[in-house]
Coordinates of C-alpha atoms in Angstrom, one line a residue:
Chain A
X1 CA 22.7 -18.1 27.7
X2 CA 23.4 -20.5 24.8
X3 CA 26.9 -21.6 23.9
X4 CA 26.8 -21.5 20.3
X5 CA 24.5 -21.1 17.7
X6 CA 24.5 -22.0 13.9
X7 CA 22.9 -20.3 11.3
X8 CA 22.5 -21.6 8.0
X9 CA 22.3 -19.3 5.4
X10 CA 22.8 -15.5 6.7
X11 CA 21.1 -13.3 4.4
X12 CA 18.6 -10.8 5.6
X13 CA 16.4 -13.2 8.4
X14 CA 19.3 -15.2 9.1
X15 CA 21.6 -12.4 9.7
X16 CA 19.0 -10.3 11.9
X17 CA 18.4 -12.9 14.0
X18 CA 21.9 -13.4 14.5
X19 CA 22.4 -9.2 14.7
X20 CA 20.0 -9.0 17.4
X21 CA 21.1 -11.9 19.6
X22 CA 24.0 -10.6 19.6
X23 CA 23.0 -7.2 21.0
X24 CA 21.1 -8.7 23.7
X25 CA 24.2 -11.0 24.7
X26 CA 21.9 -14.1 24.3
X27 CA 24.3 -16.5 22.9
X28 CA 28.2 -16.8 23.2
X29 CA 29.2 -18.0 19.8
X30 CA 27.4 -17.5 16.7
X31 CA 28.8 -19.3 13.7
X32 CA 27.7 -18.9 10.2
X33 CA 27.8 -21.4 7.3
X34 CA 26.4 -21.1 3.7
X35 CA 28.1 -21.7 0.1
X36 CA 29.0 -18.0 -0.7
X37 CA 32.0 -17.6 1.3
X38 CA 32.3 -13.4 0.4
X39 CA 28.8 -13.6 1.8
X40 CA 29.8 -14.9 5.5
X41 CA 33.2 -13.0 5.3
X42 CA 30.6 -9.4 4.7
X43 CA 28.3 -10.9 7.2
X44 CA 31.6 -11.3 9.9
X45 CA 33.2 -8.1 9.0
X46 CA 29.7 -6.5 9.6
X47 CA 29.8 -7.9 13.3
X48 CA 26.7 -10.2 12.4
X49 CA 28.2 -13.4 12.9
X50 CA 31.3 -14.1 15.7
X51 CA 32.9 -16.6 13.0
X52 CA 31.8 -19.2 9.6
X53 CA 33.3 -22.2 8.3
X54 CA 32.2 -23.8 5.2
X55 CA 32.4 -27.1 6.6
X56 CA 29.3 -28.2 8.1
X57 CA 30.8 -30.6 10.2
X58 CA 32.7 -28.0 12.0
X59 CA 29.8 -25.1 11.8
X60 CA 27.7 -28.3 13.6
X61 CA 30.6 -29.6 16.3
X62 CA 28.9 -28.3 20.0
X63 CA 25.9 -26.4 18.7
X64 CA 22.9 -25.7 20.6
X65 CA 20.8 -25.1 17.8
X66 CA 20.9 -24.5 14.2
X67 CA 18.8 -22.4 12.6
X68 CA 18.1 -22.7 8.6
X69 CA 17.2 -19.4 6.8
X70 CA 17.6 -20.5 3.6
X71 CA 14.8 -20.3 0.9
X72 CA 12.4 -23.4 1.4
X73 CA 13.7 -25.3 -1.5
X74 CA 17.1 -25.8 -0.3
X75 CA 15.8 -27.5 3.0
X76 CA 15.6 -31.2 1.6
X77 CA 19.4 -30.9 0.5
X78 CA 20.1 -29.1 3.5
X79 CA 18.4 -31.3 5.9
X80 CA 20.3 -34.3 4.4
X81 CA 23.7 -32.4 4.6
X82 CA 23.1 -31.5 8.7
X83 CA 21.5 -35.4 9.5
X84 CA 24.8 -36.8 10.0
X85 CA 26.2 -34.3 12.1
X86 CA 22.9 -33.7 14.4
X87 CA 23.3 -34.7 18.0
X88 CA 20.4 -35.4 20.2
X89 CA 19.9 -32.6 22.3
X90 CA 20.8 -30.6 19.1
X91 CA 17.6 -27.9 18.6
X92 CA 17.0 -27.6 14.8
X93 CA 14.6 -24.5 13.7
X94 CA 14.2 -22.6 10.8
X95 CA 12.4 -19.2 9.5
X96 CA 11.0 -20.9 6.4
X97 CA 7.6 -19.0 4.7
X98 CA 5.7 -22.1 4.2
X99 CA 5.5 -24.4 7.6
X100 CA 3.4 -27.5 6.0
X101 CA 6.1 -28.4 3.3
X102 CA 9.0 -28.2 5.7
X103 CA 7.3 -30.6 7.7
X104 CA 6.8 -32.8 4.9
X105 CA 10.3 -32.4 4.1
X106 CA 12.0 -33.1 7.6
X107 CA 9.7 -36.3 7.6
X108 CA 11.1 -37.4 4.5
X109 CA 14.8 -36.7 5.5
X110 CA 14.4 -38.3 8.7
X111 CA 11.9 -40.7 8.4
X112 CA 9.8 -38.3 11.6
X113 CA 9.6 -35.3 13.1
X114 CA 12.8 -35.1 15.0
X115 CA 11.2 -34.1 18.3
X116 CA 13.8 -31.3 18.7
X117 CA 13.1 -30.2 15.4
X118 CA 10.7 -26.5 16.0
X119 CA 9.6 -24.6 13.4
X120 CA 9.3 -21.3 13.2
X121 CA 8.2 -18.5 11.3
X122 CA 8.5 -14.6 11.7
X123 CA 6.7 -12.1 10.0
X124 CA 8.7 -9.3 8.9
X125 CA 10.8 -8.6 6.3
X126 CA 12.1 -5.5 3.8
X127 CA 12.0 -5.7 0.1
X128 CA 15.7 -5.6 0.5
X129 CA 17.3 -9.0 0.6
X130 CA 20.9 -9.8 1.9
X131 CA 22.8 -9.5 5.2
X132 CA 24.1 -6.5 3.9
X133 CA 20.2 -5.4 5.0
X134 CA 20.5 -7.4 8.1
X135 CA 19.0 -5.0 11.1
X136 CA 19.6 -6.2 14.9
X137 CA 15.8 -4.9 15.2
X138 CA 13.9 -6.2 12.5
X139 CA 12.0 -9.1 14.6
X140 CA 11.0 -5.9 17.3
X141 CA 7.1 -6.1 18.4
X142 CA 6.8 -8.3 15.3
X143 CA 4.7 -11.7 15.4
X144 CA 6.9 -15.4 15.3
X145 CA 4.5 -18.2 14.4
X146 CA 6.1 -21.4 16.0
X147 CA 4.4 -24.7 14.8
X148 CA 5.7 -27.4 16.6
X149 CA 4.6 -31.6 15.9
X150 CA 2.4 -33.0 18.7
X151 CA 5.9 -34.7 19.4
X152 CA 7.9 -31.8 19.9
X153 CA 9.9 -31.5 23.2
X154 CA 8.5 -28.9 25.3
X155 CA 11.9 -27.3 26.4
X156 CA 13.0 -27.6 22.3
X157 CA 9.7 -25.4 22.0
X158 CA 10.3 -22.6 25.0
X159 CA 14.3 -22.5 24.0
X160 CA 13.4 -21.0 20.5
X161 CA 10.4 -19.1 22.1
X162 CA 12.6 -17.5 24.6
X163 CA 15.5 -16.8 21.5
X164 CA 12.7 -14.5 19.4
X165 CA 11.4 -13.3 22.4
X166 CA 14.6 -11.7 23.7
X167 CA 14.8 -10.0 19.9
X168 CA 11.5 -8.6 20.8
X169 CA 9.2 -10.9 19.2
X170 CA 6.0 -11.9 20.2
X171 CA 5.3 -15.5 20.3
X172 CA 2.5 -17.6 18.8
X173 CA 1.9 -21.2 18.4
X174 CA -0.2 -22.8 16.1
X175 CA -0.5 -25.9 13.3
X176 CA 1.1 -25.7 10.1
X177 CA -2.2 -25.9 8.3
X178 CA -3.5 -22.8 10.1
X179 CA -0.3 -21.0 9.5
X180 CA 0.0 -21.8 6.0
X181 CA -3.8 -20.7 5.0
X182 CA -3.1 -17.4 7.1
X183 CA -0.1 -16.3 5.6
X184 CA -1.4 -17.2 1.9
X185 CA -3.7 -14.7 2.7
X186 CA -2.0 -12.1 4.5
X187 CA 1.4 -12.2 3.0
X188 CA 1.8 -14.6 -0.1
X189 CA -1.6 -13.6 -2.1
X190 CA -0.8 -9.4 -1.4
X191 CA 2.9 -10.3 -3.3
X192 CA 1.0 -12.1 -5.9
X193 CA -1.5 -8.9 -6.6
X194 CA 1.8 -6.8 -6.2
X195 CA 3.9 -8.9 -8.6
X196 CA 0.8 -9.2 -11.3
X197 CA 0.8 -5.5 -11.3
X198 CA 3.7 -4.8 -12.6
X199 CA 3.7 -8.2 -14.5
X200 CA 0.4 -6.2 -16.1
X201 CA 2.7 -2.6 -16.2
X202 CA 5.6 -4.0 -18.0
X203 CA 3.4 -5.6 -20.6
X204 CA 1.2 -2.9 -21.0
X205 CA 3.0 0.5 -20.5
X206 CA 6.2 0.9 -19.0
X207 CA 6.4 4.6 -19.5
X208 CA 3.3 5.1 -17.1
X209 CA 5.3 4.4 -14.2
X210 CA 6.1 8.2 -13.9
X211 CA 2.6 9.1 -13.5
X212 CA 2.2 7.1 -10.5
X213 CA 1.6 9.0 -6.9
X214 CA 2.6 7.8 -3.5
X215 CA -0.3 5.2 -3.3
X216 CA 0.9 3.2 -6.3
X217 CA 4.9 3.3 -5.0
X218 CA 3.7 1.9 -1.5
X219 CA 1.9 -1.2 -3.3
X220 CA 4.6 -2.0 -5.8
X221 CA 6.9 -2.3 -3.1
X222 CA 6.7 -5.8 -2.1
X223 CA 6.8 -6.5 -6.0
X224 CA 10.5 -6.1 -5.4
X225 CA 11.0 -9.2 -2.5
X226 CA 13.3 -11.5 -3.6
X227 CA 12.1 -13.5 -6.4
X228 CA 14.1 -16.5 -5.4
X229 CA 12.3 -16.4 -2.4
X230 CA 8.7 -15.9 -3.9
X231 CA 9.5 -18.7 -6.4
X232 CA 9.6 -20.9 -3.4
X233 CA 6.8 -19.8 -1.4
X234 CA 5.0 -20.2 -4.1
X235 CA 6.2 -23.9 -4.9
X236 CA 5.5 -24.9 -1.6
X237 CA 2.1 -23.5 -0.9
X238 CA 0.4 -23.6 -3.9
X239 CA -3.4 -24.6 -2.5
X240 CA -3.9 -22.2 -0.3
X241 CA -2.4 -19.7 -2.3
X242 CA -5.2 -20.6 -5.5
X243 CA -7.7 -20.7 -2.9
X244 CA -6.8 -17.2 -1.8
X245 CA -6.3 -15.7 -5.5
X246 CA -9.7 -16.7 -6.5
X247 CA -11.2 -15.7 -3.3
X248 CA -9.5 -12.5 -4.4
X249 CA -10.7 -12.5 -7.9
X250 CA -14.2 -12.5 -6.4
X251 CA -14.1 -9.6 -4.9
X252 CA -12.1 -7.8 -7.8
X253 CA -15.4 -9.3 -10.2
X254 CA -17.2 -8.0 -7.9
X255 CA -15.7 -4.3 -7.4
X256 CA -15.8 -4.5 -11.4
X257 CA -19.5 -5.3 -12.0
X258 CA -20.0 -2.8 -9.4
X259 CA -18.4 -0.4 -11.4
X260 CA -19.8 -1.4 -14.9
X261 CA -23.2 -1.2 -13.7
X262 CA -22.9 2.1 -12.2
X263 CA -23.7 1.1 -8.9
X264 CA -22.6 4.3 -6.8
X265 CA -24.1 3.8 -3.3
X266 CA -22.9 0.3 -3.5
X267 CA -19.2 1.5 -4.7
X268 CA -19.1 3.8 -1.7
X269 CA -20.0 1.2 0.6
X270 CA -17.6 -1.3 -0.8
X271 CA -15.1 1.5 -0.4
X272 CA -16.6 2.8 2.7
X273 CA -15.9 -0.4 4.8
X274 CA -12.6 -1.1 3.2
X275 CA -11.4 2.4 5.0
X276 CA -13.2 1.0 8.5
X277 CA -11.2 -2.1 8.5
X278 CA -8.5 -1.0 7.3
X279 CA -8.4 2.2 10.2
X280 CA -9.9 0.1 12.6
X281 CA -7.0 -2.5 12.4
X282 CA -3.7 0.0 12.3
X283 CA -5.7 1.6 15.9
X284 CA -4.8 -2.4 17.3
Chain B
X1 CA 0.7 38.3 -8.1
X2 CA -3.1 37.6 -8.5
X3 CA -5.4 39.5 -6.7
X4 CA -8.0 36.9 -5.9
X5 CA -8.5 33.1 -5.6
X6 CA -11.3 31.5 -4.9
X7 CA -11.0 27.8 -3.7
X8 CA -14.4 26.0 -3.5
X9 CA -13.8 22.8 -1.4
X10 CA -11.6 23.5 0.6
X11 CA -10.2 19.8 1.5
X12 CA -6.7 18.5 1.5
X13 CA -6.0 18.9 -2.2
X14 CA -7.9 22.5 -2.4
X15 CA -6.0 23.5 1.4
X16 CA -2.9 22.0 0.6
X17 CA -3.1 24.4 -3.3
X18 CA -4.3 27.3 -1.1
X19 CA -1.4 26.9 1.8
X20 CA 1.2 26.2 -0.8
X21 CA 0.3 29.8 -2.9
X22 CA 0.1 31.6 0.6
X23 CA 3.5 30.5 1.5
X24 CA 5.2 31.4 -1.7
X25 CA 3.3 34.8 -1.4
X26 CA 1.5 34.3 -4.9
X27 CA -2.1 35.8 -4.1
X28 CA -3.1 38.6 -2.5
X29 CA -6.2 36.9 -1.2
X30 CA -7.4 33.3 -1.1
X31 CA -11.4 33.0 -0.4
X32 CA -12.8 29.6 0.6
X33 CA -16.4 28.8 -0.8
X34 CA -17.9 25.0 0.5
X35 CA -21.4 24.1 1.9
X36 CA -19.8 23.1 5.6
X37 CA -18.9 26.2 8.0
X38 CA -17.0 24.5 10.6
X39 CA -15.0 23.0 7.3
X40 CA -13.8 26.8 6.5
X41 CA -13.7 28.5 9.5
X42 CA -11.1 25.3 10.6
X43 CA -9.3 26.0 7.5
X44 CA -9.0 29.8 8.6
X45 CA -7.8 29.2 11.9
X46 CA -5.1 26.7 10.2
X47 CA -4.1 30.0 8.2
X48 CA -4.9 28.0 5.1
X49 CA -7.4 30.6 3.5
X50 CA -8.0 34.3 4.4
X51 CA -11.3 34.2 4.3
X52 CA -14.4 32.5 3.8
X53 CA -17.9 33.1 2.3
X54 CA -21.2 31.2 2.0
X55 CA -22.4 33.5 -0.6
X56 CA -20.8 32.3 -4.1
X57 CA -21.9 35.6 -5.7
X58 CA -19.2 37.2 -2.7
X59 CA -17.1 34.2 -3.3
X60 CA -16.3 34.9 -6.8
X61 CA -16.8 39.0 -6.8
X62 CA -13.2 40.1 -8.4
X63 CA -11.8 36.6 -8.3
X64 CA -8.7 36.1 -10.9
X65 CA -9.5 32.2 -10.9
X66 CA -11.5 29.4 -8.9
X67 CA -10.6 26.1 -8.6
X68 CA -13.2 23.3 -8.4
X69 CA -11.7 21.1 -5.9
X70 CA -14.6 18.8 -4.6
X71 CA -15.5 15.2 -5.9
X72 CA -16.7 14.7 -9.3
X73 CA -19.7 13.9 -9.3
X74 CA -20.6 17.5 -7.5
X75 CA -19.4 19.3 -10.7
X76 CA -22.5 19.7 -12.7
X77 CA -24.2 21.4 -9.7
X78 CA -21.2 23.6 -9.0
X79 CA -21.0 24.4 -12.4
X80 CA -24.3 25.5 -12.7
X81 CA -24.2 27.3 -9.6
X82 CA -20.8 29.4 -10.4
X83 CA -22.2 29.8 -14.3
X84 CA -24.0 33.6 -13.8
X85 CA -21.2 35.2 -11.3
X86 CA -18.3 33.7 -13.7
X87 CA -17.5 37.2 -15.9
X88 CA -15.2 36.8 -19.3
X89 CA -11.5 37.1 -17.9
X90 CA -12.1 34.9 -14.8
X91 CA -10.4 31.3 -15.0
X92 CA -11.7 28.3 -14.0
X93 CA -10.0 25.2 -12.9
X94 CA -9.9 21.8 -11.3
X95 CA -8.5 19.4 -9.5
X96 CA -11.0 16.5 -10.6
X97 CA -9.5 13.2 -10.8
X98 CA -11.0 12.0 -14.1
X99 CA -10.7 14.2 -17.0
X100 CA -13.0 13.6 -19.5
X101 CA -15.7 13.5 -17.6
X102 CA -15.3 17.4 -16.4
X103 CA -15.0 18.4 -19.9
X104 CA -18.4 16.8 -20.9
X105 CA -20.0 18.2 -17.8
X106 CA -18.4 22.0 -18.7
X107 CA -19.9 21.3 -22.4
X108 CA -23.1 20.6 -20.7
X109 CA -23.1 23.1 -18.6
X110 CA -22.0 26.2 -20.7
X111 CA -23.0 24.8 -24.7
X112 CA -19.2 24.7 -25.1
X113 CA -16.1 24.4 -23.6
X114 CA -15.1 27.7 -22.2
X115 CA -11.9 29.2 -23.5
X116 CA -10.7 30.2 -19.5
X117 CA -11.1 26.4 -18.3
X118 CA -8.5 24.9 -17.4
X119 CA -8.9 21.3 -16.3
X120 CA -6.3 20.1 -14.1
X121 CA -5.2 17.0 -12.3
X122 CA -2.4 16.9 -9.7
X123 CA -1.5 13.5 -9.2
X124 CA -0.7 13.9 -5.7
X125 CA -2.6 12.8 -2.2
X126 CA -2.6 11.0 0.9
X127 CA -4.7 8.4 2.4
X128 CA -6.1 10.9 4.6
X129 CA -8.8 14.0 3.7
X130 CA -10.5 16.7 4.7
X131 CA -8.4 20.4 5.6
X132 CA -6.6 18.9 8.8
X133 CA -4.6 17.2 6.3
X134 CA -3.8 20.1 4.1
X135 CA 0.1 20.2 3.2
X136 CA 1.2 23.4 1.8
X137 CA 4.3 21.3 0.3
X138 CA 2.1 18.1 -0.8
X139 CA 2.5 19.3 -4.9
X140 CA 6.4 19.9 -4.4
X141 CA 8.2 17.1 -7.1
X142 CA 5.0 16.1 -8.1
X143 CA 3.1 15.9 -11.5
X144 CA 0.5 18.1 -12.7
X145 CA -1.8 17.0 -15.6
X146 CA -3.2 20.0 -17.7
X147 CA -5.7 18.9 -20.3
X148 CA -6.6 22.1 -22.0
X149 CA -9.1 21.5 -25.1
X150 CA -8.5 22.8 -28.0
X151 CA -10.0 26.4 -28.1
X152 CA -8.4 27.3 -24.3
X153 CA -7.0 30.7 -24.0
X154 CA -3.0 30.4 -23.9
X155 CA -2.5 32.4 -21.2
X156 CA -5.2 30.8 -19.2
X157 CA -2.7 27.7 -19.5
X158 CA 0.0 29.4 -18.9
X159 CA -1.5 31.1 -15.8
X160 CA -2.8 28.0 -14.1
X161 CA 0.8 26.1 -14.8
X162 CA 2.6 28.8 -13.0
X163 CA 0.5 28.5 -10.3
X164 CA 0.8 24.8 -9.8
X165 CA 4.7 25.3 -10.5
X166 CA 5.4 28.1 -7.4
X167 CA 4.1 25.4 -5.6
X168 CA 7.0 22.9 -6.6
X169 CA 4.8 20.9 -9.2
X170 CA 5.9 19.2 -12.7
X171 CA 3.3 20.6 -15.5
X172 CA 2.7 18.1 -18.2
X173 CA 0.0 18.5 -20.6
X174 CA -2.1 15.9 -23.0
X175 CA -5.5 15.4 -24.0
X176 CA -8.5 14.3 -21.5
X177 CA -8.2 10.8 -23.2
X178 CA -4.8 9.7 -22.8
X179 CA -4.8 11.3 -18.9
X180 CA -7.8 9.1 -17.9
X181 CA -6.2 6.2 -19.7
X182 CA -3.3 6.7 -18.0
X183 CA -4.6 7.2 -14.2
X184 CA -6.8 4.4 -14.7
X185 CA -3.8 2.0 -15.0
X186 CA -1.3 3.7 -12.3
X187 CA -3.6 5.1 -10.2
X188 CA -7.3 4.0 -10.0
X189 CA -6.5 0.1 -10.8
X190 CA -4.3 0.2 -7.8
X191 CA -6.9 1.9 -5.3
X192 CA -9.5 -0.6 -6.9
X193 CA -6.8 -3.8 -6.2
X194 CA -6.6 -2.4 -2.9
X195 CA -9.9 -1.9 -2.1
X196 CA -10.8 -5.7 -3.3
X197 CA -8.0 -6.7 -1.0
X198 CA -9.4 -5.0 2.1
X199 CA -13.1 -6.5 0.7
X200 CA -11.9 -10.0 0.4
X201 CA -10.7 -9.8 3.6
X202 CA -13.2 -8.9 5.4
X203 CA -15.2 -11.3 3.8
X204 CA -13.3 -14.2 4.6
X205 CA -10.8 -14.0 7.6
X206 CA -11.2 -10.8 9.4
X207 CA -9.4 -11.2 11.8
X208 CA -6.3 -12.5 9.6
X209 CA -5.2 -8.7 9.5
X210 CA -3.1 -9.1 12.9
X211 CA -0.7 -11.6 11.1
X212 CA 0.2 -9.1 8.1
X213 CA 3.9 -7.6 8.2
X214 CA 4.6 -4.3 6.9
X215 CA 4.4 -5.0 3.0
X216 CA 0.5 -5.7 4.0
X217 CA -0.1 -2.8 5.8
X218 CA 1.8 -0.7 2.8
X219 CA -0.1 -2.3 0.5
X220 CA -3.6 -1.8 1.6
X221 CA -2.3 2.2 3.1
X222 CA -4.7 2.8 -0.1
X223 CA -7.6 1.5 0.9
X224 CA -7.9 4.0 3.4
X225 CA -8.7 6.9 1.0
X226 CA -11.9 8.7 1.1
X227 CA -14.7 6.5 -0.6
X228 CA -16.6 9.2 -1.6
X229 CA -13.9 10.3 -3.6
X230 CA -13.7 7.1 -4.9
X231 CA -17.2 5.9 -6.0
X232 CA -16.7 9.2 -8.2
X233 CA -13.9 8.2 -10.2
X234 CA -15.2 4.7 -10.8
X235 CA -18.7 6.5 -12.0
X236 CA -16.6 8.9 -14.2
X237 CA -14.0 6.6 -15.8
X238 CA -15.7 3.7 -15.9
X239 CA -14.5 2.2 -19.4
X240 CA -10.8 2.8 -18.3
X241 CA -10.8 1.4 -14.9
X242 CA -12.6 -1.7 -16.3
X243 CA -10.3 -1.9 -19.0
X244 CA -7.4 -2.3 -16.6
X245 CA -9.2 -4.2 -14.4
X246 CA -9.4 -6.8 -17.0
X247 CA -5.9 -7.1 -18.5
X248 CA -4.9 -6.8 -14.7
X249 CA -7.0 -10.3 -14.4
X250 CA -5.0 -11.6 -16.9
X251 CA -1.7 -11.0 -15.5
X252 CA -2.9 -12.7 -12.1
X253 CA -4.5 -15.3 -13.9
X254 CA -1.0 -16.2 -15.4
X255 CA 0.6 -16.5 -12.3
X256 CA -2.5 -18.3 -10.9
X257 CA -1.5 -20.8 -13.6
X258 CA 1.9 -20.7 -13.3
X259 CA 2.0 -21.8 -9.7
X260 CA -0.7 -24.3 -10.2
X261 CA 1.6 -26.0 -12.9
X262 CA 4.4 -25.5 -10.3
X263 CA 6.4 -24.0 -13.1
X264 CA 9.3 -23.0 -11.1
X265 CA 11.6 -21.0 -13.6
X266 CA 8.8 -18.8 -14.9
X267 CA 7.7 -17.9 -11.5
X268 CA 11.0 -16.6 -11.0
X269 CA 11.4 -15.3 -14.6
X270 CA 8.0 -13.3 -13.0
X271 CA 9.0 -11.9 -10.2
X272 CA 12.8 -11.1 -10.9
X273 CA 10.7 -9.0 -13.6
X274 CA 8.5 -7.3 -11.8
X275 CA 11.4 -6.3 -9.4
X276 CA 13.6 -5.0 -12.1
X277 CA 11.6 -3.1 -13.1
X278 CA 10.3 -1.6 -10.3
X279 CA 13.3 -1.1 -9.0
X280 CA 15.2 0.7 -12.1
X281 CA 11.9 3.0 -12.0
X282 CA 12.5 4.0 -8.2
X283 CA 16.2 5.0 -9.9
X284 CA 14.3 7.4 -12.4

């Protein structure tokens, strides 16, 4: 059982994490720090968080670990606001979309990789934002991508393994380069379709949102993530994302010559083995 | 009350009509007409029709109406087929997907337009088919398209609205042109975006799929529809769906761009956008 843990920003991620170490009695104290004071009061009152300072000194003073869930494009100021207060058995880790760039960005702030410095990415989410949407079992059977330095201490690496596993998180550990072209693909480039399509709704026809079934509801709603967020991610993965939209595009040209050349038997197939995959992977 | 309905196709759309009319007691008898035996005696059993025939000539004997509820492309054929045993005061209707394309079939099949067609389109499915899936509340809150041409018989309109409305639907009605316009952009560029998602996938990093959180699996829930059905609309609305697909193209090219020139503000401006406005439409 840890003694006390520090969460930096406790929206949504920060705030489940917290909710559901708290229900499996994992840590003693969990204190929360952030710059919206209402915030951290909502998050206490909700039973997220034991306590919150806005002093980072004090949030800091004895902590085990610290965990930054704020949006990627705080962590520089963030990194440089904790540095003086960081102790040396002091685990840092963070739930950050994009792995390579907060690499980069610890590396800047502290001239290396702190070797206590894990991090650590878990994939789930709601299109609701804020702790008020916190959820003790959000991170349950879900994935928790943990890319730690070739200099990272070992026990570091098994301490925040062992804190998303007891939230019911599975564990995997790979580089940041393999994380980052994997999730531009499976996460970041399916928000930029979803985001373009109503980008492509609002500026063509509004008013034919009410015509839209089920089907169109379901992919329209990751267009309404956080866009503070998104702007991030998208700011700090840009390559791989490009990569992945043209990828994309090709198989959109594709689909569309397909169609404009009256193609049926290869339409169907196209279609056809977009329904295998797709069934084959939801039976896994 | 009608006395006789004669469903041919008896799949989730044309099961779900017949099991929502049965349990609001509004036909006397519903007969199920398809080319696949096991298909309707299943839908029997499931107490979706009360009978079935092989023989269209029994099929359509005394009918009040039949519904056309099989792909598209199968229209012309059906047409033909149902185009002796049809007598003057029998409706006809359908659940085709694409609008103007059944009309010009009709007009090819009869010389005209025939005053008792009734072309419908209930924008309504799921991301399963066949009878098993049949729903006898699937239409209830959901729109109905009615795209009567010019010379239809009033009460042939009115009849086939009330049918669609005692099974909870919303009637709406406008021409053939403006409905296929419309689906294209809320419905079929979706499916098609969905489709090229699942495509692009598989193409590149199959086995990516196991890193995708929910907003993934909502997303491609689409790609799962029947490709049959598919391939059809694409053939039949071809002009549309490319159409869409191309302004579509332009909108993700813009936030190709925008992220390339890692032009923060209007990435947010973007998705804070896209998530207005689909979330004030989720108030509607």
């Amino acid at each position: 059982m840890m003694n006390k843990i520090c969460i930096i920003g406790v929206g949504l991620i920060g705030g489940s994490f917290a909710a559901g170490l708290k229900k499996v009695n994992k840590v003693k104290t969990i204190v929360g720090f952030g710059r919206d004071e209402a915030n951290l009061a909502k998050a206490k009152s909700l039973g997220v968080i034991d306590e919150y300072t806005l002093d980072i000194s004090q949030a800091l003073k004895g902590a085990d670990l610290v965990l930054i869930a704020t949006p990627v494009n705080s962590f520089k100021a963030i990194l440089e606001m904790i540095k003086p207060h960081i102790t040396e058995r002091m685990i840092i880790s963070d739930v950050g979309s994009t792995k390579g760039s907060v690499i980069q960005i610890a590396k800047q702030v502290f001239g290396h990789m702190p070797e206590h410095f894990i991090p650590a990415h878990p994939i789930a989410g709601k299109e609701k934002s804020g702790v008020g949407a916190a959820d003790a079992n959000l991170f349950n059977h879900k994935r928790v991508i943990i890319t730690p330095e070739k200099n990272a201490d070992t026990q570091s690496v098994v301490a925040v393994s062992d804190l998303w596993e007891s939230v019911g998180a599975k564990i995997e550990i790979m580089n940041e380069t393999k994380h980052d072209d994997l999730l531009a693909m499976t996460s970041h480039l399916p928000h930029m379709l979803a985001f373009s399509l109503m980008d492509y709704l609002i500026s063509s026809n509004p008013q034919a949102c009410k015509y839209a079934a089920g089907g169109f509801k379901d992919f329209s709603r990751i267009a309404s993530s956080d866009s503070i967020m998104w702007r991030d991610i998208c700011i700090n993965n840009p390559d791989q994302i490009i990569k992945h939209i043209e990828g994309y595009q090709q198989s959109l040209d594709k689909i569309a010559n397909l169609i404009k050349t009256q193609q049926s038997e290869a339409l169907e197939q196209v279609f056809h083995e977009a329904k295998s995959a797709r069934d084959s992977w939801l039976k896994d």
